Coordinates of C-alpha atoms in Angstrom, one line a residue:
Chain A
M1 CA -23.4 -3.0 -66.1
Y2 CA -23.1 -4.1 -62.5
T3 CA -26.2 -5.9 -61.3
E4 CA -25.4 -5.2 -57.7
L5 CA -25.4 -1.5 -58.4
N6 CA -28.7 -1.9 -60.3
S7 CA -30.4 -3.4 -57.3
I8 CA -29.0 -0.6 -55.0
L9 CA -30.4 2.0 -57.4
N10 CA -33.5 0.0 -58.0
T11 CA -33.0 0.1 -61.8
S12 CA -32.7 -2.5 -64.5
P13 CA -32.4 -2.3 -68.3
D14 CA -36.2 -3.1 -68.4
S15 CA -37.3 -0.5 -65.9
F16 CA -35.5 2.7 -64.9
T17 CA -36.6 6.1 -63.8
Q18 CA -36.9 8.6 -66.6
G19 CA -36.0 12.2 -66.4
E20 CA -33.2 11.7 -63.9
F21 CA -30.1 13.7 -63.6
V22 CA -27.4 11.5 -62.2
L23 CA -24.3 13.1 -60.9
L24 CA -21.2 11.0 -60.4
S25 CA -18.3 12.5 -58.5
D26 CA -15.1 11.4 -57.1
R27 CA -12.5 12.6 -54.7
K28 CA -9.1 11.1 -54.4
S29 CA -10.5 8.1 -56.2
D30 CA -11.7 7.1 -59.6
A31 CA -15.4 7.0 -60.5
S32 CA -15.0 6.2 -64.1
F33 CA -16.2 2.6 -63.5
L34 CA -19.6 4.1 -62.9
I35 CA -19.6 5.8 -66.3
H36 CA -19.0 2.4 -67.9
H37 CA -21.8 1.0 -65.8
F38 CA -24.3 3.6 -66.9
L39 CA -23.1 3.5 -70.5
S40 CA -23.7 -0.3 -70.7
L41 CA -26.9 0.0 -68.7
Y42 CA -28.6 2.4 -71.1
L43 CA -27.3 0.7 -74.2
R44 CA -28.9 -2.5 -72.9
A45 CA -32.0 -0.6 -72.1
R46 CA -32.2 0.2 -75.8
C47 CA -32.0 3.9 -75.1
K48 CA -30.5 6.3 -77.7
V49 CA -27.3 7.4 -76.1
W50 CA -25.2 10.5 -76.7
F51 CA -21.8 10.2 -75.2
L52 CA -19.5 13.2 -74.7
G53 CA -16.2 11.5 -74.2
L54 CA -13.9 14.4 -73.3
V55 CA -11.1 12.5 -71.6
Q56 CA -10.6 9.2 -73.4
S57 CA -10.7 7.9 -76.9
F58 CA -13.5 5.8 -78.3
N59 CA -11.3 2.8 -78.3
H60 CA -10.9 3.1 -74.6
Y61 CA -14.6 3.0 -73.9
S62 CA -15.1 0.4 -76.5
A63 CA -12.6 -2.0 -75.0
I64 CA -14.1 -1.7 -71.5
S65 CA -17.6 -2.0 -72.7
Q66 CA -16.6 -5.2 -74.6
R67 CA -15.7 -6.6 -71.2
L68 CA -19.0 -5.6 -69.8
G69 CA -20.7 -7.4 -72.7
V70 CA -21.7 -4.4 -74.9
S71 CA -20.3 -3.6 -78.2
L72 CA -20.0 0.1 -78.8
V73 CA -18.9 -0.3 -82.4
Q74 CA -22.2 -2.2 -83.2
A75 CA -24.2 0.3 -81.2
K76 CA -22.6 3.1 -83.2
E77 CA -23.3 1.4 -86.5
K78 CA -26.9 0.8 -85.6
G79 CA -27.2 4.5 -84.8
Q80 CA -28.0 3.8 -81.1
L81 CA -24.8 5.5 -79.9
V82 CA -23.7 9.0 -80.9
F83 CA -20.1 9.4 -79.7
L84 CA -18.5 12.8 -79.5
E85 CA -14.8 12.1 -79.3
G86 CA -13.6 15.3 -77.6
L87 CA -10.0 14.6 -78.1
N88 CA -10.3 14.3 -81.8
E89 CA -12.7 17.2 -82.1
S90 CA -10.6 19.5 -80.1
L91 CA -7.6 18.7 -82.3
S92 CA -9.5 19.8 -85.4
V93 CA -10.3 23.1 -83.6
L94 CA -6.8 23.7 -82.4
I95 CA -5.2 22.7 -85.7
P96 CA -7.8 23.7 -88.4
Q97 CA -7.7 21.6 -91.6
E98 CA -8.9 23.1 -94.8
T99 CA -11.1 20.1 -95.6
D100 CA -12.8 20.3 -92.2
T101 CA -16.5 19.6 -92.1
R102 CA -16.7 18.8 -88.5
S103 CA -19.3 20.2 -86.2
Q104 CA -18.5 23.2 -84.1
A105 CA -19.3 21.4 -80.9
M106 CA -15.8 22.1 -79.5
G107 CA -15.8 25.6 -80.8
F108 CA -15.5 26.9 -77.3
L109 CA -11.9 25.9 -77.2
S110 CA -10.9 28.8 -79.4
D111 CA -12.7 31.3 -77.1
P112 CA -13.7 29.8 -73.8
A113 CA -15.3 33.0 -72.6
V114 CA -18.1 32.6 -75.1
G115 CA -19.5 29.7 -73.0
L116 CA -20.7 26.3 -74.0
K117 CA -23.6 27.3 -76.2
S118 CA -22.0 25.6 -79.2
L119 CA -21.6 22.3 -77.3
Y120 CA -25.2 22.5 -76.2
E121 CA -26.3 23.3 -79.7
F122 CA -24.6 20.1 -80.8
V123 CA -26.5 18.1 -78.1
R124 CA -29.8 19.7 -78.7
S125 CA -29.8 19.5 -82.5
S126 CA -28.8 15.8 -82.5
V127 CA -31.1 14.9 -79.7
T128 CA -34.2 16.7 -81.0
S129 CA -33.6 15.8 -84.6
S130 CA -34.0 12.2 -83.9
G131 CA -37.0 13.1 -81.8
G132 CA -36.2 10.6 -79.1
G133 CA -36.4 7.8 -81.7
E134 CA -40.1 7.6 -81.8
E135 CA -40.9 8.4 -85.4
E136 CA -38.0 6.7 -87.2
A137 CA -39.2 5.8 -90.6
D138 CA -37.7 3.3 -93.2
G139 CA -37.6 0.3 -90.9
A140 CA -34.8 1.6 -88.7
E141 CA -34.8 0.4 -85.1
E142 CA -36.6 2.4 -82.6
W143 CA -34.8 3.5 -79.5
G144 CA -36.1 4.4 -76.1
P145 CA -35.7 7.8 -74.3
P146 CA -32.5 9.7 -75.0
V147 CA -29.6 9.6 -72.6
L148 CA -26.7 12.0 -72.4
L149 CA -23.5 10.9 -70.7
V150 CA -20.6 13.2 -70.1
D151 CA -17.1 12.0 -69.1
D152 CA -16.0 14.2 -67.5
I153 CA -17.4 17.7 -67.2
S154 CA -14.8 19.1 -64.9
V155 CA -12.2 18.8 -67.7
L156 CA -14.0 21.8 -69.3
L157 CA -12.7 23.9 -66.4
S158 CA -9.2 23.0 -67.3
L159 CA -9.9 24.1 -70.9
G160 CA -10.7 27.6 -69.6
V161 CA -14.4 27.5 -69.3
S162 CA -15.8 29.1 -66.2
V163 CA -17.8 27.2 -63.6
G164 CA -20.9 29.3 -64.4
A165 CA -20.7 28.4 -68.0
V166 CA -20.5 24.7 -67.2
L167 CA -23.5 25.0 -64.9
D168 CA -25.4 26.8 -67.6
F169 CA -24.6 24.0 -70.0
S170 CA -25.7 21.3 -67.6
H171 CA -28.9 23.3 -66.9
Y172 CA -29.8 23.4 -70.5
C173 CA -28.9 19.7 -70.9
R174 CA -31.2 18.9 -68.0
A175 CA -34.0 21.1 -69.3
T176 CA -33.9 19.6 -72.7
V177 CA -33.1 15.9 -72.1
C178 CA -34.6 15.3 -68.7
S179 CA -37.6 17.6 -68.7
Q180 CA -38.5 18.0 -72.3
L181 CA -37.7 14.5 -73.6
Q182 CA -38.0 12.5 -70.4
G183 CA -34.5 11.1 -70.9
N184 CA -31.6 10.9 -68.5
V185 CA -28.4 12.7 -68.0
V186 CA -25.3 11.3 -66.4
M187 CA -22.3 13.5 -65.6
L188 CA -19.0 12.8 -64.0
V189 CA -17.2 15.5 -61.9
R190 CA -13.7 15.1 -60.6
C191 CA -12.7 16.9 -57.4
D192 CA -9.1 17.3 -56.7
G193 CA -7.9 17.9 -53.2
E194 CA -9.5 18.0 -49.9
E195 CA -13.0 19.0 -49.0
E196 CA -12.8 22.6 -47.8
E197 CA -15.2 24.9 -46.2
D198 CA -14.7 28.1 -48.1
D199 CA -17.4 30.6 -48.9
G200 CA -17.6 29.8 -52.6
D201 CA -15.2 32.3 -54.0
D202 CA -13.1 29.7 -55.6
E203 CA -13.5 29.1 -59.3
G204 CA -13.0 25.4 -59.1
S205 CA -14.3 21.9 -59.2
E206 CA -15.7 22.3 -55.6
R207 CA -18.1 25.0 -56.7
L208 CA -19.0 23.0 -59.8
L209 CA -19.8 20.0 -57.7
K210 CA -22.0 22.1 -55.4
G211 CA -23.8 23.7 -58.3
L212 CA -24.4 20.4 -60.0
T213 CA -25.5 18.8 -56.7
H214 CA -28.2 21.5 -56.5
Q215 CA -29.4 20.5 -60.0
C216 CA -29.3 16.7 -59.9
S217 CA -31.7 14.1 -58.6
L218 CA -29.2 11.4 -57.7
T219 CA -25.6 11.6 -56.7
L220 CA -23.0 8.8 -56.5
H221 CA -20.0 10.1 -54.7
V222 CA -16.9 7.9 -54.8
Q223 CA -14.1 8.4 -52.3
G224 CA -11.1 6.5 -51.3
L225 CA -11.1 4.8 -48.0
P226 CA -10.2 7.3 -45.2
T227 CA -7.9 4.7 -43.8
G228 CA -5.9 4.4 -46.9
F229 CA -5.4 1.8 -49.6
C230 CA -6.8 -1.7 -49.3
R231 CA -6.4 -4.6 -51.6
D232 CA -10.0 -5.9 -51.0
I233 CA -11.8 -2.6 -50.8
H234 CA -11.2 0.0 -53.5
G235 CA -13.2 2.7 -51.9
Q236 CA -16.6 3.8 -50.8
V237 CA -19.5 5.2 -52.7
E238 CA -22.2 7.4 -51.2
V239 CA -25.5 7.2 -52.9
C240 CA -27.8 10.1 -52.3
W241 CA -31.3 10.5 -53.7
R242 CA -32.3 14.1 -53.7
R243 CA -35.8 13.9 -54.9
R244 CA -38.5 11.9 -56.6
Q245 CA -37.7 8.6 -55.2
G246 CA -41.1 7.1 -55.5
D247 CA -43.5 9.5 -53.9
W248 CA -41.1 10.5 -51.2
Q249 CA -38.9 13.5 -52.0
Y250 CA -36.4 13.5 -49.2
T251 CA -32.7 13.3 -49.3
Q252 CA -31.8 9.8 -48.5
K253 CA -28.2 8.6 -48.1
K254 CA -26.6 5.2 -48.2
L255 CA -22.9 4.3 -48.0
F256 CA -21.4 1.3 -49.7
Q257 CA -17.9 0.0 -50.1
Y258 CA -16.9 -1.4 -53.5
K259 CA -14.4 -3.4 -55.2
V260 CA -13.9 -3.2 -59.0
H261 CA -13.2 -6.5 -60.6
D262 CA -12.0 -7.3 -64.1
K263 CA -15.6 -7.7 -65.4
G264 CA -17.8 -5.9 -62.9
A265 CA -17.8 -4.6 -59.5
S266 CA -19.1 -5.7 -56.1
F267 CA -20.8 -3.4 -53.6
F268 CA -21.3 -4.2 -50.0
A269 CA -22.2 -2.5 -46.7
P270 CA -19.2 -1.0 -44.9
G271 CA -17.3 -3.5 -42.9
T272 CA -18.6 -6.6 -44.6
S273 CA -15.9 -7.1 -47.1
S274 CA -14.2 -10.5 -47.4
A275 CA -11.1 -9.0 -45.9
V276 CA -13.0 -8.3 -42.7
L277 CA -15.3 -11.2 -42.3
Chain B
M8 CA -41.8 30.7 -35.4
L9 CA -42.0 28.6 -38.6
P10 CA -45.8 28.0 -38.4
E11 CA -46.3 31.8 -37.9
L12 CA -44.3 32.5 -41.1
L13 CA -46.3 29.8 -43.0
Q14 CA -49.5 31.5 -41.8
G15 CA -48.5 34.5 -43.9
I16 CA -45.8 37.0 -44.3
D17 CA -46.6 40.6 -43.6
A18 CA -47.4 42.8 -46.5
G19 CA -44.3 44.0 -48.2
G20 CA -42.4 41.1 -46.7
F21 CA -39.4 39.4 -48.3
L22 CA -38.6 35.9 -47.1
I23 CA -35.4 34.0 -48.1
I24 CA -34.9 30.3 -47.7
Q25 CA -31.2 29.6 -47.5
D26 CA -30.1 26.0 -48.2
S27 CA -26.9 24.2 -49.1
A28 CA -26.0 21.2 -51.2
S29 CA -26.5 18.9 -48.3
Y30 CA -30.2 19.7 -47.8
S31 CA -32.5 21.2 -50.4
G32 CA -34.8 24.0 -49.2
R33 CA -37.2 23.4 -52.1
H34 CA -39.5 21.3 -50.0
L35 CA -39.9 24.1 -47.6
L36 CA -40.5 26.5 -50.4
K37 CA -43.2 24.2 -51.7
S38 CA -44.8 24.3 -48.3
F39 CA -44.9 28.0 -48.4
I40 CA -46.4 27.9 -51.9
N41 CA -49.0 25.4 -50.7
S42 CA -50.0 27.5 -47.6
A43 CA -50.3 30.6 -49.7
L44 CA -52.5 28.8 -52.1
D45 CA -54.6 27.5 -49.2
R46 CA -55.1 31.1 -48.1
E47 CA -56.6 31.7 -51.6
E48 CA -53.7 34.0 -52.6
A49 CA -52.4 34.1 -56.1
V50 CA -48.9 32.7 -56.4
H51 CA -46.5 33.6 -59.2
V52 CA -43.5 31.3 -59.5
L53 CA -40.5 32.5 -61.4
G54 CA -38.9 29.1 -62.0
F55 CA -35.3 28.9 -63.0
E56 CA -34.3 25.6 -61.5
V57 CA -37.2 23.2 -61.9
S58 CA -39.7 22.5 -64.6
E59 CA -43.4 23.3 -64.2
E60 CA -44.3 19.7 -63.8
E61 CA -41.7 19.1 -61.2
L62 CA -42.8 22.1 -59.2
K63 CA -46.5 21.3 -59.4
D64 CA -45.7 17.6 -58.5
G65 CA -47.4 17.0 -55.2
L66 CA -49.3 20.3 -55.2
K67 CA -52.2 18.7 -57.0
G68 CA -54.5 18.6 -54.0
S69 CA -54.4 22.4 -53.5
P70 CA -56.2 24.9 -55.8
I71 CA -53.5 24.9 -58.4
Q72 CA -55.2 27.3 -60.9
R73 CA -54.1 30.2 -58.7
L74 CA -50.5 29.1 -59.3
H75 CA -48.9 30.9 -62.2
F76 CA -45.7 29.4 -63.4
H77 CA -43.4 31.7 -65.4
N78 CA -41.1 29.4 -67.3
A79 CA -37.5 30.6 -67.0
Y80 CA -36.4 27.0 -66.8
T81 CA -36.3 25.8 -70.4
D82 CA -34.4 28.8 -71.7
P83 CA -33.1 31.2 -69.1
L84 CA -30.3 32.6 -71.3
G85 CA -32.1 32.9 -74.6
W86 CA -30.0 30.2 -76.3
T87 CA -33.0 29.0 -78.3
D88 CA -35.3 31.0 -80.5
H89 CA -38.3 31.6 -78.2
P90 CA -37.3 32.2 -74.7
A91 CA -40.2 32.6 -72.3
F92 CA -38.3 34.5 -69.7
T93 CA -34.6 35.1 -69.6
V94 CA -32.5 36.0 -66.6
H95 CA -31.8 39.4 -68.2
Q96 CA -35.4 40.2 -68.0
F97 CA -35.2 40.3 -64.3
C98 CA -35.9 43.9 -63.8
L99 CA -38.7 46.0 -62.2
E100 CA -40.8 46.5 -65.4
E101 CA -40.7 42.9 -66.5
L102 CA -41.6 41.6 -63.1
T103 CA -44.5 44.0 -62.7
R104 CA -45.7 43.0 -66.2
L105 CA -45.5 39.3 -65.3
V106 CA -47.5 39.7 -62.1
K107 CA -50.1 42.1 -63.7
Q108 CA -50.8 39.6 -66.5
T109 CA -53.4 37.8 -64.4
S110 CA -56.0 39.7 -62.4
H111 CA -56.8 38.4 -59.0
P112 CA -58.7 40.1 -56.3
K113 CA -56.3 38.9 -53.6
P114 CA -52.7 40.1 -53.4
A115 CA -50.2 38.0 -55.0
T116 CA -47.0 36.3 -53.8
L117 CA -43.9 36.1 -56.0
V118 CA -41.8 33.0 -55.5
I119 CA -38.3 33.0 -57.0
D120 CA -36.7 29.7 -57.6
S121 CA -34.0 30.5 -57.2
L122 CA -32.1 33.7 -56.5
S123 CA -28.9 31.8 -57.0
W124 CA -29.6 31.5 -60.7
I125 CA -30.1 35.2 -61.0
L126 CA -27.1 36.1 -58.9
R127 CA -24.9 34.0 -61.1
H128 CA -25.8 36.0 -64.1
L129 CA -26.5 39.5 -62.9
S130 CA -24.4 41.6 -60.6
P131 CA -25.6 41.5 -56.9
P132 CA -26.2 45.2 -56.6
D133 CA -28.6 45.1 -59.6
V134 CA -30.4 42.1 -58.1
C135 CA -30.7 43.8 -54.8
K136 CA -32.0 47.0 -56.4
T137 CA -34.6 45.2 -58.4
L138 CA -35.8 43.2 -55.4
Q139 CA -36.0 46.2 -53.2
Q140 CA -37.9 48.4 -55.8
F141 CA -40.2 45.6 -56.6
R142 CA -41.0 45.0 -53.0
K143 CA -41.7 48.6 -52.4
G144 CA -43.6 48.9 -55.6
G145 CA -46.6 47.2 -54.2
A146 CA -47.3 44.9 -57.2
V147 CA -47.1 41.9 -54.9
R148 CA -47.8 41.3 -51.3
A149 CA -44.7 39.3 -50.5
I150 CA -41.6 37.8 -52.1
I151 CA -40.3 34.4 -51.3
G152 CA -36.9 33.4 -52.6
L153 CA -34.7 30.3 -52.5
L154 CA -31.0 30.9 -52.2
H155 CA -28.3 28.3 -52.4
A156 CA -25.9 30.0 -49.9
D157 CA -22.9 27.7 -50.7
M158 CA -22.9 28.9 -54.3
H159 CA -22.0 32.5 -53.6
Q160 CA -19.5 34.5 -51.7
S161 CA -20.6 35.2 -48.2
G162 CA -20.7 39.0 -49.0
T163 CA -23.2 38.4 -51.7
V164 CA -25.4 36.2 -49.5
G165 CA -25.2 38.7 -46.7
S166 CA -26.2 41.7 -48.9
V167 CA -29.2 39.9 -50.3
C168 CA -30.2 38.6 -46.8
H169 CA -30.1 42.2 -45.5
L170 CA -33.0 43.0 -47.8
A171 CA -35.1 40.2 -46.4
T172 CA -37.5 40.6 -43.6
S173 CA -37.1 37.0 -42.7
V174 CA -34.4 34.5 -43.4
I175 CA -34.8 30.8 -42.9
T176 CA -31.6 28.7 -43.1
V177 CA -32.2 25.0 -43.4
V178 CA -29.6 22.6 -42.2
P179 CA -30.0 18.8 -42.1
V180 CA -29.8 16.9 -38.9
V181 CA -27.6 13.8 -38.8
K182 CA -30.3 11.2 -39.0
G183 CA -33.8 11.0 -40.2
D184 CA -35.6 13.2 -42.7
K185 CA -35.8 16.1 -40.3
A186 CA -34.0 19.4 -40.6
V187 CA -33.2 22.4 -38.5
A188 CA -34.6 25.8 -39.5
K189 CA -32.6 28.8 -38.2
I190 CA -35.0 31.7 -38.5
T191 CA -34.2 35.4 -38.3
K192 CA -37.2 37.7 -38.4
R193 CA -37.1 41.4 -38.5
S194 CA -40.3 43.1 -37.5
K195 CA -41.3 46.5 -38.8
S196 CA -40.4 48.1 -35.5
G197 CA -36.8 47.0 -36.0
K198 CA -36.9 44.2 -33.5
V199 CA -34.9 41.2 -34.6
M200 CA -36.0 37.8 -33.4
Q201 CA -34.1 34.6 -33.8
D202 CA -35.2 31.1 -33.4
E203 CA -34.2 27.5 -34.2
E204 CA -36.7 24.8 -34.8
I205 CA -36.5 21.2 -35.9
F206 CA -39.1 20.5 -38.5
S207 CA -40.2 17.8 -41.0
I208 CA -42.4 18.1 -44.1
K209 CA -45.1 15.6 -44.8
D210 CA -46.3 14.3 -48.2
D211 CA -48.8 17.0 -48.5
F212 CA -46.3 19.7 -47.7
T213 CA -47.5 20.4 -44.2
V214 CA -44.7 21.4 -41.9
I215 CA -44.5 19.8 -38.5
V216 CA -42.4 21.5 -35.9
Q217 CA -40.8 19.1 -33.5
G218 CA -39.3 21.4 -31.0
K219 CA -36.2 23.3 -30.6
P220 CA -32.7 21.8 -31.1
S221 CA -31.2 23.7 -28.1
Q222 CA -33.7 22.0 -25.7
H223 CA -32.8 18.6 -27.1
G224 CA -29.1 19.1 -27.6
P225 CA -26.5 20.6 -25.2
K226 CA -29.0 21.7 -22.5
Q227 CA -30.0 18.2 -21.7
A228 CA -26.5 17.4 -20.8
D229 CA -26.3 20.0 -18.1
P230 CA -28.2 18.4 -15.3
K231 CA -26.3 15.2 -15.8
E232 CA -23.0 17.1 -15.2
Q233 CA -24.3 18.5 -12.0
E234 CA -25.3 15.1 -10.7
T235 CA -21.9 13.6 -10.9
D236 CA -19.6 14.9 -8.2
P237 CA -16.0 14.0 -8.9
T238 CA -15.0 14.2 -5.2
A239 CA -17.5 11.6 -4.2
N240 CA -16.3 8.0 -3.6
L241 CA -12.7 8.8 -3.2
T242 CA -10.3 6.4 -1.4
F243 CA -8.7 9.3 0.5
N244 CA -10.0 12.2 2.6
L245 CA -10.1 15.7 1.1
R246 CA -11.7 17.5 4.0
L247 CA -10.4 18.5 7.4
S248 CA -12.1 18.5 10.7
D249 CA -11.6 21.4 13.1
T250 CA -9.1 19.7 15.3
E251 CA -7.1 18.7 12.3
R252 CA -7.1 22.2 10.9
E253 CA -5.9 23.5 14.2
A254 CA -3.1 21.1 14.3
K255 CA -2.2 21.9 10.8
E256 CA -2.0 25.6 11.5
K257 CA 0.2 25.1 14.5
L258 CA 2.8 23.3 12.6
A259 CA 5.9 25.3 11.7
L260 CA 7.0 24.6 8.2
P261 CA 10.7 23.8 7.7
F262 CA 11.8 26.6 5.4
V263 CA 9.7 29.4 6.9
F264 CA 12.0 31.6 9.0
S265 CA 10.6 32.8 12.3
K266 CA 12.5 35.3 14.4
E267 CA 13.8 32.7 16.8
K268 CA 15.1 30.7 14.0
K269 CA 16.9 33.6 12.5
T270 CA 18.7 34.7 15.7
A271 CA 19.6 31.2 16.5
L272 CA 21.3 30.8 13.2
L273 CA 23.1 34.2 12.9
H274 CA 24.4 34.6 16.5
S275 CA 26.2 31.4 17.1
G276 CA 26.5 30.4 20.7
P277 CA 29.8 30.0 22.6
G278 CA 32.1 27.2 21.8
S279 CA 31.6 27.4 18.1
G280 CA 34.4 28.2 15.6
R281 CA 35.3 31.7 14.5
I282 CA 37.7 33.2 11.9
L283 CA 40.2 35.8 13.1
Y284 CA 42.3 37.8 10.6
E285 CA 45.1 40.1 11.3
P286 CA 46.8 41.8 8.3
D287 CA 50.4 41.1 7.9
A288 CA 52.9 43.8 7.3
N289 CA 54.2 42.1 4.2
D290 CA 50.8 41.8 2.8
D291 CA 50.7 43.2 -0.7
Y292 CA 47.8 45.5 -0.2
D293 CA 46.9 47.6 -3.2
Q294 CA 45.7 51.1 -2.3
E295 CA 44.3 51.8 -5.7
D296 CA 40.9 50.8 -6.7
P297 CA 41.3 47.9 -9.0
D298 CA 38.2 48.9 -11.0
D299 CA 39.4 52.4 -11.5
D300 CA 39.9 52.1 -15.2
L301 CA 36.4 50.9 -15.8
D302 CA 34.2 53.4 -17.4
V303 CA 31.2 52.9 -15.2

């Protein structure tokens, strides 16, 4: 959890906007540090967190969260964190074992044309069964609003799922988690290559990014510096509120440069890094 | 032209608000809903992209009981057990049924949020056919649709926009919360009017038009260009007086051959050198044409 980013986004573990769909995206850069930020933020905020880790193992996220002062293992044991390890799950689909009792969440792998209904079913059943954590009996801890994190959703495109299917999935996640349960959804999208002006006939990450941008309420777009690599500035992040920022619903944009440290990240206005001043 | 459209679309009209990822047209759509409600019309919203709460957020001041929200947001594909309205129900019969559900003396307006959702799941010809039939069917007075133009191929966007009587394309301006609306309006006589307007939307969804971008933009630069004369304040003279021009025209230029010059050069005067050649008897003079063998 980066406190500087919290103050930019006007959030804190104690108070954060509910029902938000946050879109993280990157181009020629790496926005995964933001996923770690939101993961630790919501865990500290005592939300019930569902994490679809499609690109890294649990140990990876656990090791990084440890540095940020949150223990994923503990959270998992307490039932606060539900972690879908996409890599393991997909293995069990691709190489079926006889004694397999796993969920069919990654069932789309065997037939990507079917769409992501199975993955959504997994999210919905587990999110709604706990009822947002309100009516937990037998002395179990109560958790706040549900939060769904996806790292990263564009990897589904590489697995043969169409852009439309991914957009349907995110729509359903938003309808269920954000609107119905007043929770939050955070998704990461990777864009490879240059920004192009084409008329939307490409089945790729560009179209996915546009489609998700239409759905989301807050975007954090990470880019490399246009001038190239720099030791003191790792890139720039464009924060864009699309609606429901207080009472005012206009798109509002802010640009920051950032540097990721060992245990945290610093954000500053463009041109005010220590290398310049 | 934007206030005119907000005042009311002609009966049988079809308005499309085109937006892109950089600026959402939903605020303008809400303005249209708001102004229709203020005219005491019934508004049916077919909502795919936002929830009912989100859509009604901010519309509280207006008479909201005439706003009928048809929930296609929670389950547009029928993934759960009890879908309210799925995208595959987007056909003439279902739409007519939806609108007829509530009786209201005044004609209704159908708002589709958004056409992009439908176009992603149904084939464009089907969507166009349904829209056209529904518009002609007379069940509603007007249709207003939101379209995310950057999500579709330009051909699809074009064919849907051909159906519309008015198309408003919203584009953000660089700074501020203003936007530019590019409006194309086709009247019944076939006349097509185009206009561009800068507008902003207030908290209560009233639209304020702030002039035309063409007047503020490039046209303003024109008089400035006329004022600055590049030939002013030069350190040298670019113009000729009459006497100077006369003198200039009199001057013979060095490589222009006049008659006198030619004769003077070709007929050399006495005393100059001359070449005389008398053929010698021993000269080996070939009578034959040396190029005789050439096949020319």
